[in-house]
Short mmCIF file of C-alpha atoms and ligand atoms in Angstrom, two decimals:
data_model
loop_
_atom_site.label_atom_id
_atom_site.label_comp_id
_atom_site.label_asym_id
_atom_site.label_seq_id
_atom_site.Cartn_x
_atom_site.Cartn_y
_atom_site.Cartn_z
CA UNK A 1 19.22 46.18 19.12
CA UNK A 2 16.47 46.44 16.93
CA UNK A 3 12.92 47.82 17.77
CA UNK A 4 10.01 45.91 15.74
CA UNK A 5 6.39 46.17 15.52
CA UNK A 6 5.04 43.16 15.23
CA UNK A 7 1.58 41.76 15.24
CA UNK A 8 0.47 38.59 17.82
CA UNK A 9 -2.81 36.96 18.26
CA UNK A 10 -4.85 40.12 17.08
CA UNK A 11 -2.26 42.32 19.36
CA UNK A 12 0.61 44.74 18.12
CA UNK A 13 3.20 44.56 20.35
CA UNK A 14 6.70 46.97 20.09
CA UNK A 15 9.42 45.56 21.43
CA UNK A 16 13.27 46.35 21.14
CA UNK A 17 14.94 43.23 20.86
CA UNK A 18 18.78 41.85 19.49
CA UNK A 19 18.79 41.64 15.76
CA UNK A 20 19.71 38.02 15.86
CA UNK A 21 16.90 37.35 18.10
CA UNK A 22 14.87 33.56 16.56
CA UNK A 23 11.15 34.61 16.26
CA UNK A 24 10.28 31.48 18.61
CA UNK A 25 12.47 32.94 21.20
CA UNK A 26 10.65 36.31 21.12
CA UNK A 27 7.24 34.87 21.42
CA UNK A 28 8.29 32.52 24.09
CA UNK A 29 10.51 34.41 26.37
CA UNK A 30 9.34 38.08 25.54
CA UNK A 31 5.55 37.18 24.91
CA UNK A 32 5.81 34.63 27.38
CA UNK A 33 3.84 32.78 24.77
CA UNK A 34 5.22 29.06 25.48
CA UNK A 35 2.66 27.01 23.53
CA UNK A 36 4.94 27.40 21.00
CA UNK A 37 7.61 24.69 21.76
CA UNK A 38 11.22 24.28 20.86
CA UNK A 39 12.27 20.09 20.09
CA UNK A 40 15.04 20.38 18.34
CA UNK A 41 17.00 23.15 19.17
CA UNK A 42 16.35 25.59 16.52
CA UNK A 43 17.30 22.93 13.50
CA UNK A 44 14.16 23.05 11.43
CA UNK A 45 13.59 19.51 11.73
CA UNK A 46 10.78 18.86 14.32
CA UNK A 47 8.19 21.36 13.59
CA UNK A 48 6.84 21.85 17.35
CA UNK A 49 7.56 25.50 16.95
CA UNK A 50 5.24 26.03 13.71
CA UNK A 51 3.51 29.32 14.06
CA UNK A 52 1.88 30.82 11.21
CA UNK A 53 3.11 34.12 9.56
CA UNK A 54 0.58 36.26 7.34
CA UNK A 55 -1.70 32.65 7.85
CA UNK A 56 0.90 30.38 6.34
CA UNK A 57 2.59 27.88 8.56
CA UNK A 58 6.38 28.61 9.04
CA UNK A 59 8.81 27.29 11.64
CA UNK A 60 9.36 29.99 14.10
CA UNK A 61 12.80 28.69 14.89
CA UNK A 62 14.06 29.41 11.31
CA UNK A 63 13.47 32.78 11.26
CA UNK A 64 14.51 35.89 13.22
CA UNK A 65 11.94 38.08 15.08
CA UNK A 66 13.01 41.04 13.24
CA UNK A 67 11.56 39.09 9.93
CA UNK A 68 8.67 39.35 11.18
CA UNK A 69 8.51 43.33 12.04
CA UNK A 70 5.37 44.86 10.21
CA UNK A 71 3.69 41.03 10.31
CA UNK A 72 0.92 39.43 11.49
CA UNK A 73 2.01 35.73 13.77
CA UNK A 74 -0.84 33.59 15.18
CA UNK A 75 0.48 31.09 17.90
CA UNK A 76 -1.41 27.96 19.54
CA UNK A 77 -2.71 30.34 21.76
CA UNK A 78 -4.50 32.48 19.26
CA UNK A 79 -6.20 29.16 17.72
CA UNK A 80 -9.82 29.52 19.87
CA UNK A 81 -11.78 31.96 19.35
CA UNK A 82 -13.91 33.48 22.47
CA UNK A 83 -12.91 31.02 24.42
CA UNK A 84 -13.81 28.27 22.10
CA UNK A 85 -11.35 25.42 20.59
CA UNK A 86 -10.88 25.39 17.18
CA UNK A 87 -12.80 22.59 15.15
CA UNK A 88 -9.53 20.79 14.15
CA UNK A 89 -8.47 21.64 18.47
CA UNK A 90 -11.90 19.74 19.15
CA UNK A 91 -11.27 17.25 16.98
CA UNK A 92 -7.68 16.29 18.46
CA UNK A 93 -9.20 16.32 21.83
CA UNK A 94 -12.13 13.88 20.65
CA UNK A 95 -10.38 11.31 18.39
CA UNK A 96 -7.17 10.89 20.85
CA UNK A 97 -4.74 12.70 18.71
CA UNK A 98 -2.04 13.45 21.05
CA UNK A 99 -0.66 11.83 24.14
CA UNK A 100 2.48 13.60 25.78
CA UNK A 101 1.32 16.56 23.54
CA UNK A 102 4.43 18.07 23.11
CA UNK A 103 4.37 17.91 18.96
CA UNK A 104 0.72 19.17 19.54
CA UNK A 105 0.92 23.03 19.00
CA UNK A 106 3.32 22.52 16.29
CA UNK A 107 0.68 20.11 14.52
CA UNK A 108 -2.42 22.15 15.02
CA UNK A 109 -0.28 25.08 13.02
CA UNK A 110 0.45 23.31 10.68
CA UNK A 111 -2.79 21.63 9.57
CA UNK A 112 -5.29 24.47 10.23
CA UNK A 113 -2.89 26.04 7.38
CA UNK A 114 -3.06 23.08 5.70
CA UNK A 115 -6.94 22.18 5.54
CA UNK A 116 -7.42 25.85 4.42
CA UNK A 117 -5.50 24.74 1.32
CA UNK A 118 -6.63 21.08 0.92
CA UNK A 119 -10.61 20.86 2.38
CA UNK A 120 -10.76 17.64 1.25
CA UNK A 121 -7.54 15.59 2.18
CA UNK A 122 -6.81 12.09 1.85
CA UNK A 123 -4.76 9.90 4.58
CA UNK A 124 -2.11 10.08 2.30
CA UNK A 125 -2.08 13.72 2.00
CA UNK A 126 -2.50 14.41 5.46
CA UNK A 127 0.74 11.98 5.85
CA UNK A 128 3.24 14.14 3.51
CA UNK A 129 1.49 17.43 5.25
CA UNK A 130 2.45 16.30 8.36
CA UNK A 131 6.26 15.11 7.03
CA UNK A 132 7.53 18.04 8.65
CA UNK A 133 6.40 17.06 12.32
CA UNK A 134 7.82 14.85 14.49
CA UNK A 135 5.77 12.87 17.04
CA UNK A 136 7.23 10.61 19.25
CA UNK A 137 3.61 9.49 21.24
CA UNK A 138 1.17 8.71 18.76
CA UNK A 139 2.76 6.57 15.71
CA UNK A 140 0.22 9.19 13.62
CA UNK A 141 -2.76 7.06 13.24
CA UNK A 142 -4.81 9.44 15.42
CA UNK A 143 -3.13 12.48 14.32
CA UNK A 144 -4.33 11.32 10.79
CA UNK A 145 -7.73 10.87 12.21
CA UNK A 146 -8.60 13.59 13.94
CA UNK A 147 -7.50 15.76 10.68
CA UNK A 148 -9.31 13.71 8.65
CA UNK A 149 -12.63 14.32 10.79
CA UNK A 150 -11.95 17.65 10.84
CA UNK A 151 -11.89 18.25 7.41
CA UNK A 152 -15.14 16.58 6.99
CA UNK A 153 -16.84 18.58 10.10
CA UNK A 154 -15.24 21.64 8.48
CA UNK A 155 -16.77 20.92 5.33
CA UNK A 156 -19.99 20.34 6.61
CA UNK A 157 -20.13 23.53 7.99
CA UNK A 158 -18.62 25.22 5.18
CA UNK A 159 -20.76 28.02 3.28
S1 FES B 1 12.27 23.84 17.21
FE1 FES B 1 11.79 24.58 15.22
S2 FES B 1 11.71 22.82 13.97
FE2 FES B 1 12.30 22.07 15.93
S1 FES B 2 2.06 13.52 21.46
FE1 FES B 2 4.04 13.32 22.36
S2 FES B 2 5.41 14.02 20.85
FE2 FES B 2 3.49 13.96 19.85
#
């Protein structure tokens, strides 16, 4: 057993948990924080359990929660901000970008990280950000198009 100190949503939380404890396992079944999902049992390859770690998008089942002690992790949960969705949340919700919405929480990770890096994406590079997602609803197209109008609502608003 390990005790770690380890920042959530704007909250530090000490816990004492098994060394070999995944980091998705310790927000969802000590944090009770289950909008981070697990679709692929822990093999890197479906990306619904993308959290971010210092801001950068990781996959929370390929790293242990120790890792993380003396970090800051933002889940799905921590996206809105006084009770207010995100604009790339807002814009999922308006242009139809997720059906079952199981890849969702995953997806939103990844591309508010992404859209800080790349404010003005193409299709295309929306498509290779989002290679390391798996949806099995949408086909993409309205994935693609509500980050697409997101990144131009963000820019508009930028400055
Ligand atoms: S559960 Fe982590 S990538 Fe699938
Ligand atoms: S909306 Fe169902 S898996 Fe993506």
């Amino acid at each position: 057993m390990q005790t770690v100190k380890i920042t959530v949503n704007g909250a530090l939380y000490e816990e004492t948990i098994p060394a070999r404890m995944l980091l998705v396992d310790f927000l969802r079944d000590r944090l009770a924080l289950t909008g981070t999902h697990v679709g692929c049992t822990h093999e890197g390859v479906c990306g619904a359990c993308t959290i971010h770690l210092d801001g950068e998008a990781v996959k929370s089942c390929m790293m242990l929660a120790v890792q993380a002690d003396g970090h800051a992790v933002t889940t799905v949960e921590g996206l809105a901000r006084n009770q207010e969705l995100s604009v790339l949340q807002k814009s999922f919700r308006e242009h139809h970008g997720l059906q079952c919405g199981f890849c969702t929480p995953g997806i939103l990770m990844n591309m508010t990280d992404f859209l800080a890096r790349h404010p003005n994406p193409s299709d295309e590079e929306i498509r290779q950000g989002l290679i390391g997602n798996l949806c099995r609803c949408t086909g993409y197209v309205h994935i693609v198009k509500a980050v697409r109008e997101a990144s131009k609502t963000l820019a508009s608003t930028a400055g």
